[in-house]
């Protein structure tokens, strides 16, 4: 277990210091219907619900009156009603009804529920974790990521693995012939050629796993994969020419991570079926192997110096470089520390 002293001296993230000024996906749109939903994301207990226009709302789950769980309440007339004493809160956090006081009595102004900016796109609800600004940046990679339409299939996972470890696993190409050898018999173990480069906040990696036959690559053989990561948490990968996958990771808290991934197959007619099959493979066969490895990896909150990286880990090294720089910058600017929660 890493102590706070370790964190300070080794430059590891402070408790619950997640990468800020980022839109994180927090829930699949289809999970948010008429009833409020409770989730833990970024160390916060949240209630998600839809207002009268069907727009998603994210607020602190604890009622500001006496702390009841608002997700056990109901949505009435476009407001969220607390299950305990029936106080109602609008999407902007204002309390609009206090039944025990009667309609005529003014409502105290500080009785507000704190909320977060949210948007909905690509079949996901996204939450802004950062400073409130007049104008928030657009959703990241909104044109690159895969929509939830035809030919796609989506699944979510909750892992007892810290965020950085999840991202490290996402960027790893050369574990495949070992960690997943049952599903990739005969896959070559040499990652060559392999390139990893940084362009702004995007890590581009490209590699071919092939037989270690001592010869230069012939340009055809082996298993080619391309992975791009938009720092800190979005990934797009291409295996072959017809299959794409995306993954996004959001910290639940400092020990747990929520992961959403989506496959898209462009095969005509059977694309949806292929995507479904690939997601089943991932969820039932491949991801459990990754999970077992990552969950048991030590330390749970590594810094780059804990590793002995090799050339094939260059993408991971780039990610950690960005991560450590970003957390360091956040530490230098404690004034903007989360929770940056306001009534919206
Ligand atoms: S605790 Fe929510 S209305 Fe009293
Ligand atoms: Fe894996």
PDB file of C-alpha atoms in Angstrom, residues 46-340:
ATOM      1  CA  UNK A  46     -23.427  11.420  -8.369  1.00  0.00           C
ATOM      2  CA  UNK A  47     -27.058  11.240  -9.319  1.00  0.00           C
ATOM      3  CA  UNK A  48     -27.806  11.375 -13.031  1.00  0.00           C
ATOM      4  CA  UNK A  49     -31.271  12.118 -14.336  1.00  0.00           C
ATOM      5  CA  UNK A  50     -33.056  13.664 -17.323  1.00  0.00           C
ATOM      6  CA  UNK A  51     -34.826  17.005 -17.239  1.00  0.00           C
ATOM      7  CA  UNK A  52     -38.130  17.844 -18.966  1.00  0.00           C
ATOM      8  CA  UNK A  53     -36.335  18.206 -22.314  1.00  0.00           C
ATOM      9  CA  UNK A  54     -34.651  14.844 -21.868  1.00  0.00           C
ATOM     10  CA  UNK A  55     -31.253  16.475 -21.289  1.00  0.00           C
ATOM     11  CA  UNK A  56     -28.985  14.663 -18.835  1.00  0.00           C
ATOM     12  CA  UNK A  57     -28.236  16.301 -15.485  1.00  0.00           C
ATOM     13  CA  UNK A  58     -25.441  15.315 -13.054  1.00  0.00           C
ATOM     14  CA  UNK A  59     -25.620  16.417  -9.444  1.00  0.00           C
ATOM     15  CA  UNK A  60     -24.193  15.421  -6.096  1.00  0.00           C
ATOM     16  CA  UNK A  61     -26.189  12.419  -4.896  1.00  0.00           C
ATOM     17  CA  UNK A  62     -26.517  13.641  -1.296  1.00  0.00           C
ATOM     18  CA  UNK A  63     -29.518  15.892  -0.760  1.00  0.00           C
ATOM     19  CA  UNK A  64     -28.384  19.288   0.566  1.00  0.00           C
ATOM     20  CA  UNK A  65     -31.213  19.210   3.144  1.00  0.00           C
ATOM     21  CA  UNK A  66     -30.128  16.254   5.279  1.00  0.00           C
ATOM     22  CA  UNK A  67     -28.143  14.057   2.954  1.00  0.00           C
ATOM     23  CA  UNK A  68     -30.627  11.484   1.647  1.00  0.00           C
ATOM     24  CA  UNK A  69     -29.701   9.670  -1.532  1.00  0.00           C
ATOM     25  CA  UNK A  70     -31.346  11.645  -4.309  1.00  0.00           C
ATOM     26  CA  UNK A  71     -31.051   8.738  -6.727  1.00  0.00           C
ATOM     27  CA  UNK A  72     -33.774   7.011  -4.692  1.00  0.00           C
ATOM     28  CA  UNK A  73     -36.083   9.878  -5.504  1.00  0.00           C
ATOM     29  CA  UNK A  74     -38.064  10.503  -8.658  1.00  0.00           C
ATOM     30  CA  UNK A  75     -38.245  13.003 -11.453  1.00  0.00           C
ATOM     31  CA  UNK A  76     -41.422  15.118 -11.262  1.00  0.00           C
ATOM     32  CA  UNK A  77     -42.209  17.961 -13.615  1.00  0.00           C
ATOM     33  CA  UNK A  78     -38.614  18.194 -14.823  1.00  0.00           C
ATOM     34  CA  UNK A  79     -37.224  18.370 -11.262  1.00  0.00           C
ATOM     35  CA  UNK A  80     -35.609  15.793  -9.022  1.00  0.00           C
ATOM     36  CA  UNK A  81     -37.614  15.067  -5.893  1.00  0.00           C
ATOM     37  CA  UNK A  82     -35.812  13.850  -2.798  1.00  0.00           C
ATOM     38  CA  UNK A  83     -37.266  10.595  -1.431  1.00  0.00           C
ATOM     39  CA  UNK A  84     -36.991  11.750   2.205  1.00  0.00           C
ATOM     40  CA  UNK A  85     -38.941  15.013   2.582  1.00  0.00           C
ATOM     41  CA  UNK A  86     -39.944  15.659  -1.009  1.00  0.00           C
ATOM     42  CA  UNK A  87     -37.849  18.763  -1.666  1.00  0.00           C
ATOM     43  CA  UNK A  88     -37.473  19.335  -5.373  1.00  0.00           C
ATOM     44  CA  UNK A  89     -34.403  20.501  -7.240  1.00  0.00           C
ATOM     45  CA  UNK A  90     -34.237  21.900 -10.736  1.00  0.00           C
ATOM     46  CA  UNK A  91     -31.550  21.010 -13.269  1.00  0.00           C
ATOM     47  CA  UNK A  92     -29.624  24.171 -12.324  1.00  0.00           C
ATOM     48  CA  UNK A  93     -29.517  23.024  -8.692  1.00  0.00           C
ATOM     49  CA  UNK A  94     -32.103  25.465  -7.326  1.00  0.00           C
ATOM     50  CA  UNK A  95     -34.544  24.148  -4.766  1.00  0.00           C
ATOM     51  CA  UNK A  96     -38.026  24.888  -6.110  1.00  0.00           C
ATOM     52  CA  UNK A  97     -40.195  23.207  -3.486  1.00  0.00           C
ATOM     53  CA  UNK A  98     -40.027  22.572   0.250  1.00  0.00           C
ATOM     54  CA  UNK A  99     -43.301  20.779   1.049  1.00  0.00           C
ATOM     55  CA  UNK A 100     -43.111  21.105   4.847  1.00  0.00           C
ATOM     56  CA  UNK A 101     -42.852  24.910   4.628  1.00  0.00           C
ATOM     57  CA  UNK A 102     -45.882  25.374   2.382  1.00  0.00           C
ATOM     58  CA  UNK A 103     -45.981  27.091  -0.970  1.00  0.00           C
ATOM     59  CA  UNK A 104     -46.045  30.678   0.287  1.00  0.00           C
ATOM     60  CA  UNK A 105     -42.839  30.658   2.294  1.00  0.00           C
ATOM     61  CA  UNK A 106     -39.687  31.723   0.428  1.00  0.00           C
ATOM     62  CA  UNK A 107     -37.030  29.052   0.039  1.00  0.00           C
ATOM     63  CA  UNK A 108     -33.641  29.710   1.585  1.00  0.00           C
ATOM     64  CA  UNK A 109     -31.208  30.568  -1.190  1.00  0.00           C
ATOM     65  CA  UNK A 110     -28.397  28.305   0.000  1.00  0.00           C
ATOM     66  CA  UNK A 111     -30.554  25.205  -0.304  1.00  0.00           C
ATOM     67  CA  UNK A 112     -29.061  24.129  -3.604  1.00  0.00           C
ATOM     68  CA  UNK A 113     -27.691  20.918  -4.967  1.00  0.00           C
ATOM     69  CA  UNK A 114     -24.267  21.117  -6.584  1.00  0.00           C
ATOM     70  CA  UNK A 115     -23.965  19.940 -10.144  1.00  0.00           C
ATOM     71  CA  UNK A 116     -21.599  19.295 -13.006  1.00  0.00           C
ATOM     72  CA  UNK A 117     -21.737  20.201 -16.667  1.00  0.00           C
ATOM     73  CA  UNK A 118     -22.771  17.216 -18.773  1.00  0.00           C
ATOM     74  CA  UNK A 119     -23.302  16.572 -22.453  1.00  0.00           C
ATOM     75  CA  UNK A 120     -24.528  13.641 -24.405  1.00  0.00           C
ATOM     76  CA  UNK A 121     -22.971  12.294 -27.562  1.00  0.00           C
ATOM     77  CA  UNK A 122     -22.086   8.992 -29.231  1.00  0.00           C
ATOM     78  CA  UNK A 123     -24.459   7.108 -26.948  1.00  0.00           C
ATOM     79  CA  UNK A 124     -22.607   8.319 -23.843  1.00  0.00           C
ATOM     80  CA  UNK A 125     -23.136  10.908 -21.132  1.00  0.00           C
ATOM     81  CA  UNK A 126     -19.973  13.010 -20.643  1.00  0.00           C
ATOM     82  CA  UNK A 127     -19.111  14.967 -17.527  1.00  0.00           C
ATOM     83  CA  UNK A 128     -16.787  17.965 -17.392  1.00  0.00           C
ATOM     84  CA  UNK A 129     -14.212  17.508 -14.664  1.00  0.00           C
ATOM     85  CA  UNK A 130     -12.505  20.824 -14.416  1.00  0.00           C
ATOM     86  CA  UNK A 131     -12.867  24.507 -13.942  1.00  0.00           C
ATOM     87  CA  UNK A 132     -16.205  25.962 -14.857  1.00  0.00           C
ATOM     88  CA  UNK A 133     -15.742  28.324 -17.788  1.00  0.00           C
ATOM     89  CA  UNK A 134     -18.039  30.509 -19.750  1.00  0.00           C
ATOM     90  CA  UNK A 135     -17.547  28.247 -22.708  1.00  0.00           C
ATOM     91  CA  UNK A 136     -16.460  24.658 -22.219  1.00  0.00           C
ATOM     92  CA  UNK A 137     -14.350  22.967 -24.882  1.00  0.00           C
ATOM     93  CA  UNK A 138     -16.065  20.641 -27.344  1.00  0.00           C
ATOM     94  CA  UNK A 139     -16.288  16.949 -26.548  1.00  0.00           C
ATOM     95  CA  UNK A 140     -12.984  15.258 -27.296  1.00  0.00           C
ATOM     96  CA  UNK A 141     -12.599  13.344 -30.548  1.00  0.00           C
ATOM     97  CA  UNK A 142     -16.295  13.676 -31.180  1.00  0.00           C
ATOM     98  CA  UNK A 143     -15.757  13.047 -34.890  1.00  0.00           C
ATOM     99  CA  UNK A 144     -13.171  10.328 -34.487  1.00  0.00           C
ATOM    100  CA  UNK A 145     -14.781   8.108 -31.852  1.00  0.00           C
ATOM    101  CA  UNK A 146     -17.280   5.499 -32.931  1.00  0.00           C
ATOM    102  CA  UNK A 147     -20.959   6.332 -32.693  1.00  0.00           C
ATOM    103  CA  UNK A 148     -23.375   3.783 -31.272  1.00  0.00           C
ATOM    104  CA  UNK A 149     -25.052   3.085 -34.626  1.00  0.00           C
ATOM    105  CA  UNK A 150     -25.341   0.126 -36.975  1.00  0.00           C
ATOM    106  CA  UNK A 151     -22.470  -2.298 -37.049  1.00  0.00           C
ATOM    107  CA  UNK A 152     -21.377  -1.449 -33.498  1.00  0.00           C
ATOM    108  CA  UNK A 153     -21.633  -3.124 -30.144  1.00  0.00           C
ATOM    109  CA  UNK A 154     -20.790  -1.559 -26.760  1.00  0.00           C
ATOM    110  CA  UNK A 155     -19.935  -2.994 -23.351  1.00  0.00           C
ATOM    111  CA  UNK A 156     -18.847  -1.523 -20.039  1.00  0.00           C
ATOM    112  CA  UNK A 157     -16.624  -2.875 -17.301  1.00  0.00           C
ATOM    113  CA  UNK A 158     -15.915  -1.885 -13.718  1.00  0.00           C
ATOM    114  CA  UNK A 159     -12.404  -2.806 -12.696  1.00  0.00           C
ATOM    115  CA  UNK A 160     -10.667  -2.709  -9.359  1.00  0.00           C
ATOM    116  CA  UNK A 161      -7.612  -1.284 -11.120  1.00  0.00           C
ATOM    117  CA  UNK A 162      -6.394   2.327 -10.870  1.00  0.00           C
ATOM    118  CA  UNK A 163      -6.847   4.534 -13.923  1.00  0.00           C
ATOM    119  CA  UNK A 164      -3.160   4.765 -14.924  1.00  0.00           C
ATOM    120  CA  UNK A 165      -2.803   0.988 -14.851  1.00  0.00           C
ATOM    121  CA  UNK A 166      -5.837   0.630 -17.122  1.00  0.00           C
ATOM    122  CA  UNK A 167      -4.367   3.078 -19.642  1.00  0.00           C
ATOM    123  CA  UNK A 168      -1.005   1.341 -19.488  1.00  0.00           C
ATOM    124  CA  UNK A 169      -2.726  -1.943 -20.376  1.00  0.00           C
ATOM    125  CA  UNK A 170      -4.607  -0.257 -23.202  1.00  0.00           C
ATOM    126  CA  UNK A 171      -1.410   0.874 -24.880  1.00  0.00           C
ATOM    127  CA  UNK A 172       0.315  -2.488 -24.634  1.00  0.00           C
ATOM    128  CA  UNK A 173       0.698  -4.445 -27.853  1.00  0.00           C
ATOM    129  CA  UNK A 174       3.338  -7.021 -27.002  1.00  0.00           C
ATOM    130  CA  UNK A 175       1.444  -8.763 -24.185  1.00  0.00           C
ATOM    131  CA  UNK A 176      -0.949 -10.362 -26.618  1.00  0.00           C
ATOM    132  CA  UNK A 177       0.940 -13.554 -27.548  1.00  0.00           C
ATOM    133  CA  UNK A 178       1.520 -14.255 -23.849  1.00  0.00           C
ATOM    134  CA  UNK A 179      -1.399 -12.912 -21.836  1.00  0.00           C
ATOM    135  CA  UNK A 180      -3.900 -14.016 -24.490  1.00  0.00           C
ATOM    136  CA  UNK A 181      -2.013 -16.953 -25.963  1.00  0.00           C
ATOM    137  CA  UNK A 182      -5.090 -19.186 -25.798  1.00  0.00           C
ATOM    138  CA  UNK A 183      -6.892 -16.950 -28.284  1.00  0.00           C
ATOM    139  CA  UNK A 184      -3.919 -16.151 -30.453  1.00  0.00           C
ATOM    140  CA  UNK A 185      -2.095 -19.430 -30.973  1.00  0.00           C
ATOM    141  CA  UNK A 186       0.971 -18.982 -33.112  1.00  0.00           C
ATOM    142  CA  UNK A 187       0.944 -15.201 -32.945  1.00  0.00           C
ATOM    143  CA  UNK A 188       4.448 -13.859 -33.360  1.00  0.00           C
ATOM    144  CA  UNK A 189       6.154 -12.472 -30.280  1.00  0.00           C
ATOM    145  CA  UNK A 190       8.492  -9.927 -31.855  1.00  0.00           C
ATOM    146  CA  UNK A 191       7.078  -6.411 -32.110  1.00  0.00           C
ATOM    147  CA  UNK A 192       8.779  -5.104 -35.207  1.00  0.00           C
ATOM    148  CA  UNK A 193       8.344  -2.654 -36.765  1.00  0.00           C
ATOM    149  CA  UNK A 194       6.993  -0.543 -33.919  1.00  0.00           C
ATOM    150  CA  UNK A 195       6.634   3.206 -33.694  1.00  0.00           C
ATOM    151  CA  UNK A 196       5.255   5.479 -31.012  1.00  0.00           C
ATOM    152  CA  UNK A 197       5.076   9.232 -31.399  1.00  0.00           C
ATOM    153  CA  UNK A 198       3.385  12.146 -29.762  1.00  0.00           C
ATOM    154  CA  UNK A 199       1.386  14.759 -31.613  1.00  0.00           C
ATOM    155  CA  UNK A 200      -0.065  17.288 -29.208  1.00  0.00           C
ATOM    156  CA  UNK A 201      -2.107  15.236 -26.772  1.00  0.00           C
ATOM    157  CA  UNK A 202      -2.349  12.223 -29.072  1.00  0.00           C
ATOM    158  CA  UNK A 203      -0.093   9.195 -28.789  1.00  0.00           C
ATOM    159  CA  UNK A 204       0.148   7.304 -32.069  1.00  0.00           C
ATOM    160  CA  UNK A 205       1.487   3.775 -32.002  1.00  0.00           C
ATOM    161  CA  UNK A 206       1.762   1.262 -34.760  1.00  0.00           C
ATOM    162  CA  UNK A 207       3.227  -2.196 -34.536  1.00  0.00           C
ATOM    163  CA  UNK A 208       3.438  -5.611 -36.133  1.00  0.00           C
ATOM    164  CA  UNK A 209       3.694  -8.773 -34.047  1.00  0.00           C
ATOM    165  CA  UNK A 210       5.554 -11.353 -36.088  1.00  0.00           C
ATOM    166  CA  UNK A 211       7.794 -14.377 -35.997  1.00  0.00           C
ATOM    167  CA  UNK A 212      11.241 -13.695 -34.681  1.00  0.00           C
ATOM    168  CA  UNK A 213      12.914 -15.163 -37.768  1.00  0.00           C
ATOM    169  CA  UNK A 214      15.906 -12.842 -37.736  1.00  0.00           C
ATOM    170  CA  UNK A 215      14.893 -11.285 -41.049  1.00  0.00           C
ATOM    171  CA  UNK A 216      13.707  -7.782 -41.826  1.00  0.00           C
ATOM    172  CA  UNK A 217       9.939  -7.466 -42.019  1.00  0.00           C
ATOM    173  CA  UNK A 218       8.587  -8.462 -45.416  1.00  0.00           C
ATOM    174  CA  UNK A 219       5.843  -5.811 -45.288  1.00  0.00           C
ATOM    175  CA  UNK A 220       3.011  -8.343 -45.139  1.00  0.00           C
ATOM    176  CA  UNK A 221       3.381 -11.031 -42.508  1.00  0.00           C
ATOM    177  CA  UNK A 222       2.351 -10.788 -38.874  1.00  0.00           C
ATOM    178  CA  UNK A 223      -0.451  -9.120 -36.962  1.00  0.00           C
ATOM    179  CA  UNK A 224      -0.624  -5.374 -37.495  1.00  0.00           C
ATOM    180  CA  UNK A 225      -2.268  -3.054 -34.990  1.00  0.00           C
ATOM    181  CA  UNK A 226      -2.588   0.672 -34.728  1.00  0.00           C
ATOM    182  CA  UNK A 227      -3.478   2.328 -31.437  1.00  0.00           C
ATOM    183  CA  UNK A 228      -4.101   6.011 -30.887  1.00  0.00           C
ATOM    184  CA  UNK A 229      -4.719   7.492 -27.479  1.00  0.00           C
ATOM    185  CA  UNK A 230      -6.062  10.959 -26.907  1.00  0.00           C
ATOM    186  CA  UNK A 231      -4.617  11.777 -23.516  1.00  0.00           C
ATOM    187  CA  UNK A 232      -5.647  10.939 -20.933  1.00  0.00           C
ATOM    188  CA  UNK A 233      -8.393   8.404 -21.501  1.00  0.00           C
ATOM    189  CA  UNK A 234      -9.631   7.804 -25.045  1.00  0.00           C
ATOM    190  CA  UNK A 235      -8.360   5.087 -27.317  1.00  0.00           C
ATOM    191  CA  UNK A 236      -8.981   4.129 -30.899  1.00  0.00           C
ATOM    192  CA  UNK A 237      -7.509   0.977 -32.348  1.00  0.00           C
ATOM    193  CA  UNK A 238      -7.557  -0.635 -35.719  1.00  0.00           C
ATOM    194  CA  UNK A 239      -6.864  -4.298 -36.320  1.00  0.00           C
ATOM    195  CA  UNK A 240      -6.810  -5.137 -39.974  1.00  0.00           C
ATOM    196  CA  UNK A 241      -8.846  -2.961 -42.311  1.00  0.00           C
ATOM    197  CA  UNK A 242     -12.451  -3.705 -41.343  1.00  0.00           C
ATOM    198  CA  UNK A 243     -12.516  -3.642 -37.562  1.00  0.00           C
ATOM    199  CA  UNK A 244     -12.178  -0.661 -35.289  1.00  0.00           C
ATOM    200  CA  UNK A 245     -12.487  -0.440 -31.584  1.00  0.00           C
ATOM    201  CA  UNK A 246     -12.650   2.406 -29.143  1.00  0.00           C
ATOM    202  CA  UNK A 247     -12.180   2.380 -25.405  1.00  0.00           C
ATOM    203  CA  UNK A 248     -12.609   5.103 -22.828  1.00  0.00           C
ATOM    204  CA  UNK A 249     -11.612   4.940 -19.193  1.00  0.00           C
ATOM    205  CA  UNK A 250     -12.979   7.075 -16.357  1.00  0.00           C
ATOM    206  CA  UNK A 251     -11.734   6.882 -12.771  1.00  0.00           C
ATOM    207  CA  UNK A 252     -14.463   5.758 -10.376  1.00  0.00           C
ATOM    208  CA  UNK A 253     -12.139   6.627  -7.526  1.00  0.00           C
ATOM    209  CA  UNK A 254      -8.426   6.262  -7.108  1.00  0.00           C
ATOM    210  CA  UNK A 255      -8.599   2.459  -6.948  1.00  0.00           C
ATOM    211  CA  UNK A 256     -11.322   1.649  -9.473  1.00  0.00           C
ATOM    212  CA  UNK A 257     -11.981   2.472 -13.104  1.00  0.00           C
ATOM    213  CA  UNK A 258     -15.029   2.418 -15.355  1.00  0.00           C
ATOM    214  CA  UNK A 259     -14.303   1.333 -18.908  1.00  0.00           C
ATOM    215  CA  UNK A 260     -16.515   1.538 -21.951  1.00  0.00           C
ATOM    216  CA  UNK A 261     -15.529  -0.073 -25.193  1.00  0.00           C
ATOM    217  CA  UNK A 262     -17.154  -0.349 -28.534  1.00  0.00           C
ATOM    218  CA  UNK A 263     -16.433  -2.389 -31.630  1.00  0.00           C
ATOM    219  CA  UNK A 264     -17.404  -1.488 -35.129  1.00  0.00           C
ATOM    220  CA  UNK A 265     -17.192  -3.792 -38.077  1.00  0.00           C
ATOM    221  CA  UNK A 266     -17.601  -2.439 -41.557  1.00  0.00           C
ATOM    222  CA  UNK A 267     -18.402  -5.800 -43.067  1.00  0.00           C
ATOM    223  CA  UNK A 268     -21.559  -5.351 -45.108  1.00  0.00           C
ATOM    224  CA  UNK A 269     -24.771  -6.879 -43.647  1.00  0.00           C
ATOM    225  CA  UNK A 270     -23.120  -8.876 -40.864  1.00  0.00           C
ATOM    226  CA  UNK A 271     -21.182  -5.958 -39.335  1.00  0.00           C
ATOM    227  CA  UNK A 272     -23.417  -5.766 -36.260  1.00  0.00           C
ATOM    228  CA  UNK A 273     -23.111  -9.474 -35.644  1.00  0.00           C
ATOM    229  CA  UNK A 274     -19.343  -9.375 -36.021  1.00  0.00           C
ATOM    230  CA  UNK A 275     -19.124  -6.421 -33.597  1.00  0.00           C
ATOM    231  CA  UNK A 276     -21.325  -8.287 -31.110  1.00  0.00           C
ATOM    232  CA  UNK A 277     -19.151 -11.386 -31.410  1.00  0.00           C
ATOM    233  CA  UNK A 278     -15.968  -9.365 -30.874  1.00  0.00           C
ATOM    234  CA  UNK A 279     -17.427  -7.675 -27.798  1.00  0.00           C
ATOM    235  CA  UNK A 280     -18.409 -11.079 -26.380  1.00  0.00           C
ATOM    236  CA  UNK A 281     -14.855 -12.293 -26.972  1.00  0.00           C
ATOM    237  CA  UNK A 282     -13.499  -9.223 -25.208  1.00  0.00           C
ATOM    238  CA  UNK A 283     -15.830  -9.372 -22.225  1.00  0.00           C
ATOM    239  CA  UNK A 284     -15.798 -13.096 -21.636  1.00  0.00           C
ATOM    240  CA  UNK A 285     -12.352 -14.183 -22.711  1.00  0.00           C
ATOM    241  CA  UNK A 286      -9.798 -11.449 -23.261  1.00  0.00           C
ATOM    242  CA  UNK A 287     -10.579  -8.738 -20.716  1.00  0.00           C
ATOM    243  CA  UNK A 288     -10.696 -11.152 -17.752  1.00  0.00           C
ATOM    244  CA  UNK A 289      -7.093 -12.088 -18.568  1.00  0.00           C
ATOM    245  CA  UNK A 290      -6.029  -8.444 -18.657  1.00  0.00           C
ATOM    246  CA  UNK A 291      -7.982  -7.750 -15.484  1.00  0.00           C
ATOM    247  CA  UNK A 292      -6.308 -10.567 -13.542  1.00  0.00           C
ATOM    248  CA  UNK A 293      -2.871  -9.308 -14.576  1.00  0.00           C
ATOM    249  CA  UNK A 294      -3.455  -5.603 -14.014  1.00  0.00           C
ATOM    250  CA  UNK A 295      -5.281  -6.063 -10.734  1.00  0.00           C
ATOM    251  CA  UNK A 296      -2.347  -7.976  -9.296  1.00  0.00           C
ATOM    252  CA  UNK A 297       0.392  -5.719 -10.731  1.00  0.00           C
ATOM    253  CA  UNK A 298       2.513  -3.820  -8.219  1.00  0.00           C
ATOM    254  CA  UNK A 299       2.704  -1.034  -7.354  1.00  0.00           C
ATOM    255  CA  UNK A 300      -0.891  -0.124  -8.002  1.00  0.00           C
ATOM    256  CA  UNK A 301       0.045   3.527  -8.490  1.00  0.00           C
ATOM    257  CA  UNK A 302       3.303   3.401 -10.396  1.00  0.00           C
ATOM    258  CA  UNK A 303       5.502   6.188 -11.619  1.00  0.00           C
ATOM    259  CA  UNK A 304       7.688   5.652 -14.681  1.00  0.00           C
ATOM    260  CA  UNK A 305      10.751   4.959 -12.552  1.00  0.00           C
ATOM    261  CA  UNK A 306       9.025   1.896 -11.083  1.00  0.00           C
ATOM    262  CA  UNK A 307       9.215   0.252 -14.505  1.00  0.00           C
ATOM    263  CA  UNK A 308      12.084  -1.030 -16.621  1.00  0.00           C
ATOM    264  CA  UNK A 309      10.614  -0.183 -19.955  1.00  0.00           C
ATOM    265  CA  UNK A 310      11.756  -1.644 -23.255  1.00  0.00           C
ATOM    266  CA  UNK A 311      11.411  -0.321 -26.787  1.00  0.00           C
ATOM    267  CA  UNK A 312       7.976  -1.942 -27.221  1.00  0.00           C
ATOM    268  CA  UNK A 313       6.710   0.091 -24.256  1.00  0.00           C
ATOM    269  CA  UNK A 314       7.412   3.439 -25.917  1.00  0.00           C
ATOM    270  CA  UNK A 315       3.696   4.314 -26.129  1.00  0.00           C
ATOM    271  CA  UNK A 316       3.300   3.613 -22.414  1.00  0.00           C
ATOM    272  CA  UNK A 317       6.337   5.774 -21.632  1.00  0.00           C
ATOM    273  CA  UNK A 318       4.761   8.654 -23.564  1.00  0.00           C
ATOM    274  CA  UNK A 319       1.477   8.291 -21.711  1.00  0.00           C
ATOM    275  CA  UNK A 320       3.189   8.334 -18.318  1.00  0.00           C
ATOM    276  CA  UNK A 321       5.210  11.350 -19.336  1.00  0.00           C
ATOM    277  CA  UNK A 322       2.045  13.283 -20.133  1.00  0.00           C
ATOM    278  CA  UNK A 323       0.326  11.985 -17.012  1.00  0.00           C
ATOM    279  CA  UNK A 324       3.116  12.966 -14.642  1.00  0.00           C
ATOM    280  CA  UNK A 325       3.496  16.374 -16.266  1.00  0.00           C
ATOM    281  CA  UNK A 326      -0.213  17.035 -16.022  1.00  0.00           C
ATOM    282  CA  UNK A 327      -0.474  15.986 -12.380  1.00  0.00           C
ATOM    283  CA  UNK A 328       2.580  18.057 -11.547  1.00  0.00           C
ATOM    284  CA  UNK A 329       1.011  21.099 -13.242  1.00  0.00           C
ATOM    285  CA  UNK A 330      -2.164  20.496 -11.248  1.00  0.00           C
ATOM    286  CA  UNK A 331      -0.203  20.358  -8.024  1.00  0.00           C
ATOM    287  CA  UNK A 332       1.419  23.671  -8.925  1.00  0.00           C
ATOM    288  CA  UNK A 333      -2.004  25.197  -9.317  1.00  0.00           C
ATOM    289  CA  UNK A 334      -3.851  24.085  -6.200  1.00  0.00           C
ATOM    290  CA  UNK A 335      -6.252  27.029  -6.498  1.00  0.00           C
ATOM    291  CA  UNK A 336      -8.109  25.173  -9.233  1.00  0.00           C
ATOM    292  CA  UNK A 337      -8.400  21.926  -7.334  1.00  0.00           C
ATOM    293  CA  UNK A 338     -11.455  19.776  -7.773  1.00  0.00           C
ATOM    294  CA  UNK A 339     -14.138  19.365  -6.780  1.00  0.00           C
ATOM    295  CA  UNK A 340     -14.981  22.249  -9.042  1.00  0.00           C
TER     296      UNK A 340
END
